[in-house]
Tab-separated table of C-alpha atoms and ligand atoms in Angstrom:
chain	number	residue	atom	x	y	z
T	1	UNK	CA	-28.874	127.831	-56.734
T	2	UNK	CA	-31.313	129.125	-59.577
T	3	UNK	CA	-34.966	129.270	-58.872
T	4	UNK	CA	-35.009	126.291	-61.505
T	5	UNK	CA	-32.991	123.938	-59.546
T	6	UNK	CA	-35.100	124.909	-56.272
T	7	UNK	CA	-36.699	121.816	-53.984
T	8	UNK	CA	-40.121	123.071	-53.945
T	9	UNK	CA	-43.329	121.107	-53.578
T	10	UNK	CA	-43.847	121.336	-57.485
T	11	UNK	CA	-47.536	119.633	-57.267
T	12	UNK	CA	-48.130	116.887	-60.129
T	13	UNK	CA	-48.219	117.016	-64.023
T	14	UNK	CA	-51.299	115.095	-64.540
T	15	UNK	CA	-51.650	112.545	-61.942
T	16	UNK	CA	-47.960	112.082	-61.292
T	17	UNK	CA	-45.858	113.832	-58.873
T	18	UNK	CA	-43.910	116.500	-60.338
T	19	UNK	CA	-40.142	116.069	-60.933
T	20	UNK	CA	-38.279	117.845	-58.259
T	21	UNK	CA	-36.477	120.674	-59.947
T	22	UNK	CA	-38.319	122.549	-62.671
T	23	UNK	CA	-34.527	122.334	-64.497
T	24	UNK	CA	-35.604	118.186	-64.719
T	25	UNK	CA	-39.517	118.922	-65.360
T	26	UNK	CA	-37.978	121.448	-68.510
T	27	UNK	CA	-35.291	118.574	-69.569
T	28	UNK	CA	-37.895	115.758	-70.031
T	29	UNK	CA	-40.152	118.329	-71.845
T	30	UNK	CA	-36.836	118.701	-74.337
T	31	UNK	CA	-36.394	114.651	-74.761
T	32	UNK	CA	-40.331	114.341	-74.785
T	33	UNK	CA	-39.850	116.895	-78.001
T	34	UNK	CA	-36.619	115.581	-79.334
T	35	UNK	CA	-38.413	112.005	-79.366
T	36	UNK	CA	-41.102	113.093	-81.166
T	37	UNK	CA	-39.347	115.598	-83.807
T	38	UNK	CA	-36.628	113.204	-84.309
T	39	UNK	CA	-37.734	109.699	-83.560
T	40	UNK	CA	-41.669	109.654	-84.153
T	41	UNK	CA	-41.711	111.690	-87.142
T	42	UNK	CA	-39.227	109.597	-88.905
T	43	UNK	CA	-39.792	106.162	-87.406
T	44	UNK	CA	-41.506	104.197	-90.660
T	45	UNK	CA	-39.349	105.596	-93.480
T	46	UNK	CA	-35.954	104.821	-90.927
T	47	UNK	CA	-37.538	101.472	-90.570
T	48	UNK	CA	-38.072	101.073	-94.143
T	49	UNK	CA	-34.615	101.935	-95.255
T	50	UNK	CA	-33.230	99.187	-92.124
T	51	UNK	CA	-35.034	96.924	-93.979
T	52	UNK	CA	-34.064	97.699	-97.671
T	53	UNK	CA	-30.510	97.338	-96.431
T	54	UNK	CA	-30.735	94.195	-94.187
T	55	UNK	CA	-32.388	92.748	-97.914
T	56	UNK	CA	-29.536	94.496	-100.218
T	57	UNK	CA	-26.742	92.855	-97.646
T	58	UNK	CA	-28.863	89.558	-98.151
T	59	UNK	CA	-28.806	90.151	-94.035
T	60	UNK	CA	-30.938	87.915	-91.964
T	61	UNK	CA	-33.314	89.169	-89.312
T	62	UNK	CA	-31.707	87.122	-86.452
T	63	UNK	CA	-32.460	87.602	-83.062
T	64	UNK	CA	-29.309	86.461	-81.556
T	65	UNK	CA	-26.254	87.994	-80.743
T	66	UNK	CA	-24.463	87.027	-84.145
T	67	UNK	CA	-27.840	88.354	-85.902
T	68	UNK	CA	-27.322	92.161	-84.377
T	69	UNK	CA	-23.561	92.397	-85.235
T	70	UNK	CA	-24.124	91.465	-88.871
T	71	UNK	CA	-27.374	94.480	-88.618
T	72	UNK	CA	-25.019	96.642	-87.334
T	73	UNK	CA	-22.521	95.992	-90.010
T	74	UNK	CA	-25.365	96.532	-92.788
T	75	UNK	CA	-26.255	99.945	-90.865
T	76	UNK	CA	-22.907	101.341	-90.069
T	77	UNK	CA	-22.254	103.244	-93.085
T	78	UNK	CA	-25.721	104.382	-93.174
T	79	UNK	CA	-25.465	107.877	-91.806
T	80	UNK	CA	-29.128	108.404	-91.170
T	81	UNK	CA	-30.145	105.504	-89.816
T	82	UNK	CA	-26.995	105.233	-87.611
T	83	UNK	CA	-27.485	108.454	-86.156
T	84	UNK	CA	-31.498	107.585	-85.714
T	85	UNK	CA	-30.758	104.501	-83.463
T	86	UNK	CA	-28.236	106.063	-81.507
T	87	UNK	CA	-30.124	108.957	-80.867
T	88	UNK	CA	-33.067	106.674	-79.718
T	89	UNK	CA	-30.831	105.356	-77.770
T	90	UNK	CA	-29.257	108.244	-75.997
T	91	UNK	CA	-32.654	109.803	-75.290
T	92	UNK	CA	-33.901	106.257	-73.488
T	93	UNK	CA	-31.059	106.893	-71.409
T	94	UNK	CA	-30.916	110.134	-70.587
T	95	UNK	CA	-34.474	110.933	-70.014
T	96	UNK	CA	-34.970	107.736	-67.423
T	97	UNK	CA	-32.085	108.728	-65.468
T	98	UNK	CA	-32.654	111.863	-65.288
T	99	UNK	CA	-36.573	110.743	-63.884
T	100	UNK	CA	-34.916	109.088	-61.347
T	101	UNK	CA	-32.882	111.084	-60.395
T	102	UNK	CA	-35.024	113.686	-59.670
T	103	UNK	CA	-37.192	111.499	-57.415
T	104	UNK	CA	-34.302	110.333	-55.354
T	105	UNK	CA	-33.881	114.025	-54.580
T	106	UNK	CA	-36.470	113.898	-52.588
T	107	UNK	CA	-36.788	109.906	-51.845
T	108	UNK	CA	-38.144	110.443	-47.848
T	109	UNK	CA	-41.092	112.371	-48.845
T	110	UNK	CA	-41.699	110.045	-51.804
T	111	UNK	CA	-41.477	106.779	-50.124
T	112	UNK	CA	-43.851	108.187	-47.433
T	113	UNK	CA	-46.301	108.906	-49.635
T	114	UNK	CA	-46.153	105.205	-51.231
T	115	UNK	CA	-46.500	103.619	-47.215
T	116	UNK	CA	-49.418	105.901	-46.379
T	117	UNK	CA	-51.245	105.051	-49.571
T	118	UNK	CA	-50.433	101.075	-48.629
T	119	UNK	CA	-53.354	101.133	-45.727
T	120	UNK	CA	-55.575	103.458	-47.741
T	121	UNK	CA	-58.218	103.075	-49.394
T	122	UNK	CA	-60.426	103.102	-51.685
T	123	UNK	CA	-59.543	99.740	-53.211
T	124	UNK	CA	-56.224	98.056	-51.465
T	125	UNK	CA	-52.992	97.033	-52.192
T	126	UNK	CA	-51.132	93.691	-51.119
T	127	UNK	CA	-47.700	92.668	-51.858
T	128	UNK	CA	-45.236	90.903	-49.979
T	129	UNK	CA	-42.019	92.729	-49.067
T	130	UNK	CA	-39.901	89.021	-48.705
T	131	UNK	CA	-41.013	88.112	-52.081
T	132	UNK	CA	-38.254	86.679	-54.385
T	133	UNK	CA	-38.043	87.652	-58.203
T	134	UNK	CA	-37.392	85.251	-61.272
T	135	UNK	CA	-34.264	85.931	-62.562
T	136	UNK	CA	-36.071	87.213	-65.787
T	137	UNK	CA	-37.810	90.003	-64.274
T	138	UNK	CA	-34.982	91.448	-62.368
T	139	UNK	CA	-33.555	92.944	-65.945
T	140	UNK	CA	-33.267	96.430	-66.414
T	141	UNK	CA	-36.069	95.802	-68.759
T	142	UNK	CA	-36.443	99.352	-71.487
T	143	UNK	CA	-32.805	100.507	-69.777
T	144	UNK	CA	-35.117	101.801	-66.974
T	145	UNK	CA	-32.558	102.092	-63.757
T	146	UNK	CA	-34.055	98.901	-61.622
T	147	UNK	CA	-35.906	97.856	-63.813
T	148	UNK	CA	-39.590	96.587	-62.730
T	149	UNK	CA	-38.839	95.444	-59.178
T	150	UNK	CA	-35.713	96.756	-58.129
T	151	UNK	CA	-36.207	100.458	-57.540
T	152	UNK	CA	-38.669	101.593	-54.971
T	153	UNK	CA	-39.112	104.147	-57.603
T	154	UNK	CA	-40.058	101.818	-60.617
T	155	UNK	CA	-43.784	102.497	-60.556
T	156	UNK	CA	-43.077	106.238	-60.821
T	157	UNK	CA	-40.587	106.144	-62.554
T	158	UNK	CA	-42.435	104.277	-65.444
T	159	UNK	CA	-45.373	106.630	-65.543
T	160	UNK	CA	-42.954	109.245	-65.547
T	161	UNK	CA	-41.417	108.019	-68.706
T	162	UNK	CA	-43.917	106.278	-70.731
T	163	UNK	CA	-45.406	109.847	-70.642
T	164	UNK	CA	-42.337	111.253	-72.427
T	165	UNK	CA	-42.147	107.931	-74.579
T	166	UNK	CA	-45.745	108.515	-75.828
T	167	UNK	CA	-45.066	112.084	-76.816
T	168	UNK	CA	-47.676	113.423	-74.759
T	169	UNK	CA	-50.013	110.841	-76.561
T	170	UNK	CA	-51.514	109.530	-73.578
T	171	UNK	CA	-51.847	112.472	-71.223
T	172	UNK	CA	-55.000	111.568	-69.422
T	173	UNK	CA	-53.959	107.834	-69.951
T	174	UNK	CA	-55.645	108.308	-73.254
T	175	UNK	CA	-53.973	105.593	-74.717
T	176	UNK	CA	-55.648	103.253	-72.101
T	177	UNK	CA	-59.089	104.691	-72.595
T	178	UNK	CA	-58.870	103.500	-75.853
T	179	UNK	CA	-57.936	100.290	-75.048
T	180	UNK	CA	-60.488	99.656	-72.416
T	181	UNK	CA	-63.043	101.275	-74.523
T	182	UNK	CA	-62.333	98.609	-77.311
T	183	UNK	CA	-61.609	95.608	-74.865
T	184	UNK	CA	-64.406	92.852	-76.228
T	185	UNK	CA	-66.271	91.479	-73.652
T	186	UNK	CA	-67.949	87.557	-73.151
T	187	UNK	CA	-70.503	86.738	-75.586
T	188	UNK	CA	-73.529	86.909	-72.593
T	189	UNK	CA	-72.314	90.582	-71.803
T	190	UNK	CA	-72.091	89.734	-67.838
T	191	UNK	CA	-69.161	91.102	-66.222
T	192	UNK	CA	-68.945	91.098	-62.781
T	193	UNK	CA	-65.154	90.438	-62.206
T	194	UNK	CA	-62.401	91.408	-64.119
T	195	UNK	CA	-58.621	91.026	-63.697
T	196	UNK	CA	-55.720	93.042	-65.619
T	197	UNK	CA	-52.325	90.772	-66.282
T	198	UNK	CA	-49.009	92.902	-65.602
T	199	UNK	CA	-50.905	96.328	-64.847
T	200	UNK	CA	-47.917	97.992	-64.157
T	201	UNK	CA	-49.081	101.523	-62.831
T	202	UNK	CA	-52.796	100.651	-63.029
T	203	UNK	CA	-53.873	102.675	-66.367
T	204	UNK	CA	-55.791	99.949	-68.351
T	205	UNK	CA	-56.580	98.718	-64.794
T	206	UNK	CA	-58.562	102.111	-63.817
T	207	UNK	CA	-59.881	102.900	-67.189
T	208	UNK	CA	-61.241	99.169	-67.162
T	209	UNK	CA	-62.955	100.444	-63.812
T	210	UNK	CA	-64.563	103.479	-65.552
T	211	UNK	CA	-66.117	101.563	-68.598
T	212	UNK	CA	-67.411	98.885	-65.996
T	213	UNK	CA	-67.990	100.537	-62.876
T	214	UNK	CA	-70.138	97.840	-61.162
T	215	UNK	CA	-67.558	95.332	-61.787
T	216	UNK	CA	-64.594	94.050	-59.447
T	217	UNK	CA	-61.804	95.348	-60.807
T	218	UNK	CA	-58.041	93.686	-59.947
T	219	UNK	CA	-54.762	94.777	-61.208
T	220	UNK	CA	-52.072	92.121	-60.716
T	221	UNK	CA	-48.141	93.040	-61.060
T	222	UNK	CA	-45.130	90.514	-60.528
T	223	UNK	CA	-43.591	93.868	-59.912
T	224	UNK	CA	-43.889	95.374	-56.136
T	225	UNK	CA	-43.357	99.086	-56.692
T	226	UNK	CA	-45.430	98.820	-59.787
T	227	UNK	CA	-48.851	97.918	-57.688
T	228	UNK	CA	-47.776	99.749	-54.801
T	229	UNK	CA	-47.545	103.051	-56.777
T	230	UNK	CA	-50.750	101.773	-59.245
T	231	UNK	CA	-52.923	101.488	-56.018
T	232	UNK	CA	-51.944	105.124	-54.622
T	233	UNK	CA	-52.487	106.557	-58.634
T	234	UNK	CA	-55.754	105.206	-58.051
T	235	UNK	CA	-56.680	106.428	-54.773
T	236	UNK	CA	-55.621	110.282	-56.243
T	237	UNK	CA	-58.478	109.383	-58.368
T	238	UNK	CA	-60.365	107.862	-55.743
T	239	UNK	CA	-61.020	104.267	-57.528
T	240	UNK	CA	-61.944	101.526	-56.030
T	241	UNK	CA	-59.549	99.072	-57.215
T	242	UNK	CA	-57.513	96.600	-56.365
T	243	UNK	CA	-53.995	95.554	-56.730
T	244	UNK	CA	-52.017	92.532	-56.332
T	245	UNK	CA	-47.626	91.495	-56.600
T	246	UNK	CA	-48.757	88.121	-58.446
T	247	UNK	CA	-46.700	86.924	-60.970
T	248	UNK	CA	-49.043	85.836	-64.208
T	249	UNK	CA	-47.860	82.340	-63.960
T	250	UNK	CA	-48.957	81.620	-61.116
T	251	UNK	CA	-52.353	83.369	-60.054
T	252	UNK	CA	-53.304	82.996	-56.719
T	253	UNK	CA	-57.495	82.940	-57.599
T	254	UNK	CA	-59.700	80.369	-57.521
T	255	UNK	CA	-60.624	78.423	-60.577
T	256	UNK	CA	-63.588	80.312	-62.915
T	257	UNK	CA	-63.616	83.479	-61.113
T	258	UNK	CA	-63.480	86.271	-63.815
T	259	UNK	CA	-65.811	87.108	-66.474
T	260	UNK	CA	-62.564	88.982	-68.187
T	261	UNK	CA	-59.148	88.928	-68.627
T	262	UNK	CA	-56.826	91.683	-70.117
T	263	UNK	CA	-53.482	91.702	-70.666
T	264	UNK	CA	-51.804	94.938	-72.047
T	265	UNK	CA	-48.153	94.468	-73.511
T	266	UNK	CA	-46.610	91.849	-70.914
T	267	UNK	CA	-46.331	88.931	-73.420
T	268	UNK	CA	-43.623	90.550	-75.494
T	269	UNK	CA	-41.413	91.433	-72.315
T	270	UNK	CA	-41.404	87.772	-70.467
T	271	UNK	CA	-39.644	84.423	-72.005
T	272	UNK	CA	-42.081	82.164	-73.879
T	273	UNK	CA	-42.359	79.674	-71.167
T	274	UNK	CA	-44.286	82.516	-68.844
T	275	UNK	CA	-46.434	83.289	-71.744
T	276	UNK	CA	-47.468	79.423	-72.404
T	277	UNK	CA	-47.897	79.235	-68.099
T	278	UNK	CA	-49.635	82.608	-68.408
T	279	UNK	CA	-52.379	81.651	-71.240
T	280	UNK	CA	-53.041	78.529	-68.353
T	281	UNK	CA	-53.569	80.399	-65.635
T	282	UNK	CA	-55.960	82.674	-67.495
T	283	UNK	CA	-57.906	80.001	-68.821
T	284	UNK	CA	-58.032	78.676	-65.754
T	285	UNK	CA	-59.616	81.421	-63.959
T	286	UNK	CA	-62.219	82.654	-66.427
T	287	UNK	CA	-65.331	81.301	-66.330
T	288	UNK	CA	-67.235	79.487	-68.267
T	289	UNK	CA	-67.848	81.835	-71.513
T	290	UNK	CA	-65.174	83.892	-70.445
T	291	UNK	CA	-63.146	86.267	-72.557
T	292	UNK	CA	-59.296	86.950	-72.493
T	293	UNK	CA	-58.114	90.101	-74.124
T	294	UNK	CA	-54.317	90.347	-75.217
T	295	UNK	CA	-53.086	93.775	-76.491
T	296	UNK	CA	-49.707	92.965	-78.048
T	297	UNK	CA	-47.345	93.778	-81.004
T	298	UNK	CA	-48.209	91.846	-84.133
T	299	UNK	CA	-46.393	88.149	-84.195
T	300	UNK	CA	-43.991	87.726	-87.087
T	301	UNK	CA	-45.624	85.926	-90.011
T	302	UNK	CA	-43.738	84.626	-93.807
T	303	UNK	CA	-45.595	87.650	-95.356
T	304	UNK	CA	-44.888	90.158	-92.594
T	305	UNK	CA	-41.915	90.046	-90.024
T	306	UNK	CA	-43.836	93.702	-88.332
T	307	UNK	CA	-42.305	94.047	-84.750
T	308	UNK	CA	-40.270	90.935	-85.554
T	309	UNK	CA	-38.137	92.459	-88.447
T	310	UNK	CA	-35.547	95.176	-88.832
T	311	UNK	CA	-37.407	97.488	-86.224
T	312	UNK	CA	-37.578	94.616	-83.519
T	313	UNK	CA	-34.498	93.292	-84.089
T	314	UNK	CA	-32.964	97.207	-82.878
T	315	UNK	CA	-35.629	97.750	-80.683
T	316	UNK	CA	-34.987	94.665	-78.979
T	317	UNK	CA	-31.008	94.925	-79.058
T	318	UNK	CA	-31.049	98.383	-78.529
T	319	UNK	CA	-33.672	98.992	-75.501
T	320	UNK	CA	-33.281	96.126	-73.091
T	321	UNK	CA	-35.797	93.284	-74.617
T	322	UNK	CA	-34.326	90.608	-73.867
T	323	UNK	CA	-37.472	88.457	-74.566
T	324	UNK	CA	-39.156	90.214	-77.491
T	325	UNK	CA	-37.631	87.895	-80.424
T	326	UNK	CA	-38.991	84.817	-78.389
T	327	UNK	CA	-42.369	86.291	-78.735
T	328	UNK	CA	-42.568	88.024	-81.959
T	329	UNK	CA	-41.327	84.761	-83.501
T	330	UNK	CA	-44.037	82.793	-81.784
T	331	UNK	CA	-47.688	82.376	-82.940
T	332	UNK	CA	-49.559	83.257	-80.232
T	333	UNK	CA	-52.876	82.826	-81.723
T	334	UNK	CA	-51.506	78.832	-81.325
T	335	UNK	CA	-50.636	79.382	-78.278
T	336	UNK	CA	-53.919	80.652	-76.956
T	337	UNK	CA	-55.706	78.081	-78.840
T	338	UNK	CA	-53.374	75.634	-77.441
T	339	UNK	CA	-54.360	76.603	-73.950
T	340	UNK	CA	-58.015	75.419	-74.417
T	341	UNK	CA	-59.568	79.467	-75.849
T	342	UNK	CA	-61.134	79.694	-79.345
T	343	UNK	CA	-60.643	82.995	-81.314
T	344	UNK	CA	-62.535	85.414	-82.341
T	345	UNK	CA	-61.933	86.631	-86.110
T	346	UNK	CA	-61.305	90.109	-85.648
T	347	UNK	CA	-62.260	92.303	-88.544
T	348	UNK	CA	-59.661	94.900	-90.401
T	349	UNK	CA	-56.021	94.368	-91.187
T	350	UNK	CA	-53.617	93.572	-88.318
T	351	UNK	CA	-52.102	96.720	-86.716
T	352	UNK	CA	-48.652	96.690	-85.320
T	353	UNK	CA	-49.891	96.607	-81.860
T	354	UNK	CA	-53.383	94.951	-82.119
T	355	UNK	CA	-55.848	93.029	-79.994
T	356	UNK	CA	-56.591	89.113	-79.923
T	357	UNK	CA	-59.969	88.343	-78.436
T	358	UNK	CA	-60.590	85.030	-77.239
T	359	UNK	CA	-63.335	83.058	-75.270
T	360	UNK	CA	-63.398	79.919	-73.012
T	361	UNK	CA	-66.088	77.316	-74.098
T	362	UNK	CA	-69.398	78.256	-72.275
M	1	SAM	C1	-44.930	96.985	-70.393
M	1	SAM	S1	-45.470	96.800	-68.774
M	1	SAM	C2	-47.222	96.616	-68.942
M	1	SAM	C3	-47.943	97.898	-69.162
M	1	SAM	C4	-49.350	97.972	-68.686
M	1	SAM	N1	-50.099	96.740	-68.873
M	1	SAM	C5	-50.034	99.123	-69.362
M	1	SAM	O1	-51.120	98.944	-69.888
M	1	SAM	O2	-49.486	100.227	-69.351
M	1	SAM	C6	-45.086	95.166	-68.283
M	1	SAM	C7	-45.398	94.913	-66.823
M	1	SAM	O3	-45.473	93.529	-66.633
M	1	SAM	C8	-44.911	93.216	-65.370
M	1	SAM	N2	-44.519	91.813	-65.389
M	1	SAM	C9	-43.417	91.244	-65.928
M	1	SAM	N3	-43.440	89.914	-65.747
M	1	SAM	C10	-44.593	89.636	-65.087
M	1	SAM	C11	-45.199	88.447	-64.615
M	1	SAM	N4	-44.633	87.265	-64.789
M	1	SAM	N5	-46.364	88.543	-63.969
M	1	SAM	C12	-46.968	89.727	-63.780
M	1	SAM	N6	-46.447	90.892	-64.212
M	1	SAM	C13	-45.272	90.846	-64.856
M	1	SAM	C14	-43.785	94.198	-65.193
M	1	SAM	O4	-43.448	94.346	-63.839
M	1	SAM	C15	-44.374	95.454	-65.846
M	1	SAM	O5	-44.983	96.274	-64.911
């Protein structure tokens, strides 16, 4: 065995536990620089000639099976942008197995260290080990190996990679500092209770904490690994928060509990129906003047597809989104307005990824 393939306690890279072997740690640093040399620096002009083909073919953007094939026919004898999406591709694979891989070497040790955290606090942890999953979130959602819920591993696993996906854009979870630091808050500035919709491994959930630090703070997750490994990323940091296997459809809190609501890229990753039953339940448990925050990709519009042209249509096909089209294609400022919130006019143009701030009448 080389000393980079030896099973030593490696520490943690950030707030995550290491990978096992150095030989994985060094591998992930590779795809982590492949991605960003190969995919970010070229994503918007690869995009851009997707597009100009898809219109030269007289190709529509559809979102279903038939829709793909004829994009893939359009793209095929496009050398460059062939060879982009299947490198994007590979690397998605590659880089997530190899994640958890590397965990399972030393699974024991690793699923210890989840139960201890489970009784620990500060803040808690509850989830239910005889819950039973919707069919739609048991996908291998992103090609991630178990997706959301079926790997014990899925909460590391996720931090793991969306720290190679990001580049190394959001060491620190500076990516979710941002986003709390922006989150709008109710009109009357009181904020006592706040609750974060699909927190996955907690970020927006603790940086939420650290820009309100008086405040209740509540990460829910239909996922179980996700919460259980967001609650002991937050102990590490010793945070008091809390965090809760609740599917967003169905929140078990009383009526007009929170002062805000934030909701970080779910809506694009669950079927329309969970997103109309999800805007409910969050108007339902905001109070009076309360304010729901949803960070999400830009919905498709006549004058700009965004997320919902060429670059979703691959995205979606080509990464596991099974549910994307549904909402890119929606208009979810209806949709919120439909569920009893009036919205806020945000100022500047719309972003890819961009906020929607809305309030529940006082
Ligand atoms: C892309 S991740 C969200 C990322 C996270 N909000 C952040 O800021 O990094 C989507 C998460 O939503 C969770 N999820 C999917 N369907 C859900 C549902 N119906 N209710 C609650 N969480 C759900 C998944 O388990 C996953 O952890």
């Amino acid at each position: 065995m080389t000393l980079s393939n030896q099973r030593v306690d490696r520490g943690f890279v950030g707030p995550m536990p290491a990978l096992t072997r150095r030989s994985d740690e060094a591998y992930t640093e590779f795809m982590s620089d492949t991605r960003n040399a190969l995919l970010h620096a070229h994503w918007k002009n690869m995009m851009g000639i997707g597009d100009a083909a898809m219109k030269a073919a007289a190709q529509p953007i559809a979102h279903t099976k038939a829709g793909v094939e004829g994009a893939r026919k359009v793209i095929r004898d496009n050398t460059s942008i062939a060879t982009f999406l299947r490198v994007k591709r590979t690397c998605q694979e590659i880089y997530k197995q190899r994640i958890i891989d590397s965990y399972n070497l030393r699974r024991e040790e690793l699923e210890r260290m989840l139960d201890e955290a489970d009784t620990r606090g500060p803040g808690s942890v509850t989830w239910d080990p005889n819950f039973v999953y919707p069919d739609y979130a048991t996908v291998d959602i992103h090609i991630s190996p178990g997706g959301y819920t079926r790997s014990k591993f899925s909460g590391l696993l996720y931090d793991y990679g969306t720290s190679i996906f990001y580049g190394g854009a959001n060491a620190g979870d500076a990516l979710h500092a941002r986003l709390a630091k922006e989150t709008a808050t109710p009109q009357d500035g009181k904020i006592r209770r706040i609750l974060d919709i699909g927190c996955s491994c907690g970020q927006y959930t603790t940086e939420l904490k650290k820009r309100f630090p008086d405040a209740e703070v509540i990460g829910i997750d239909i996922g179980a690994p996700m919460v259980r490994y967001a609650h002991w990323r937050a102990t590490q940091n010793n945070l008091d928060v809390h965090f809760a296997q609740m599917p967003s459809e169905d929140l078990e809190f009383p009526d007009r509990h929170f002062d805000l609501v934030g909701c970080h890229i779910l809506f694009h990753e669950i079927p329309l129906e969970v997103i109309k039953k999800t805007l409910a339940e969050a108007h339902r448990v905001l109070r009076p003047g309360g304010t729901f925050v949803l960070w999400d990709f830009a919905t498709a519009t006549a004058d700009n597809l965004g997320y919902g042209g060429f670059v979703g249509l691959m995205d979606a096909s080509d990464n596991g989104e099974p549910y994307a089209h549904n909402y890119v294609h929606c208009n979810v400022e209806n949709l919120m307005a439909e569920a009893g919130f009036s919205l806020r006019a945000r100022p500047g143009p719309k972003a890819q990824m961009h906020d929607r701030v809305c309030d529940k009448a006082a």
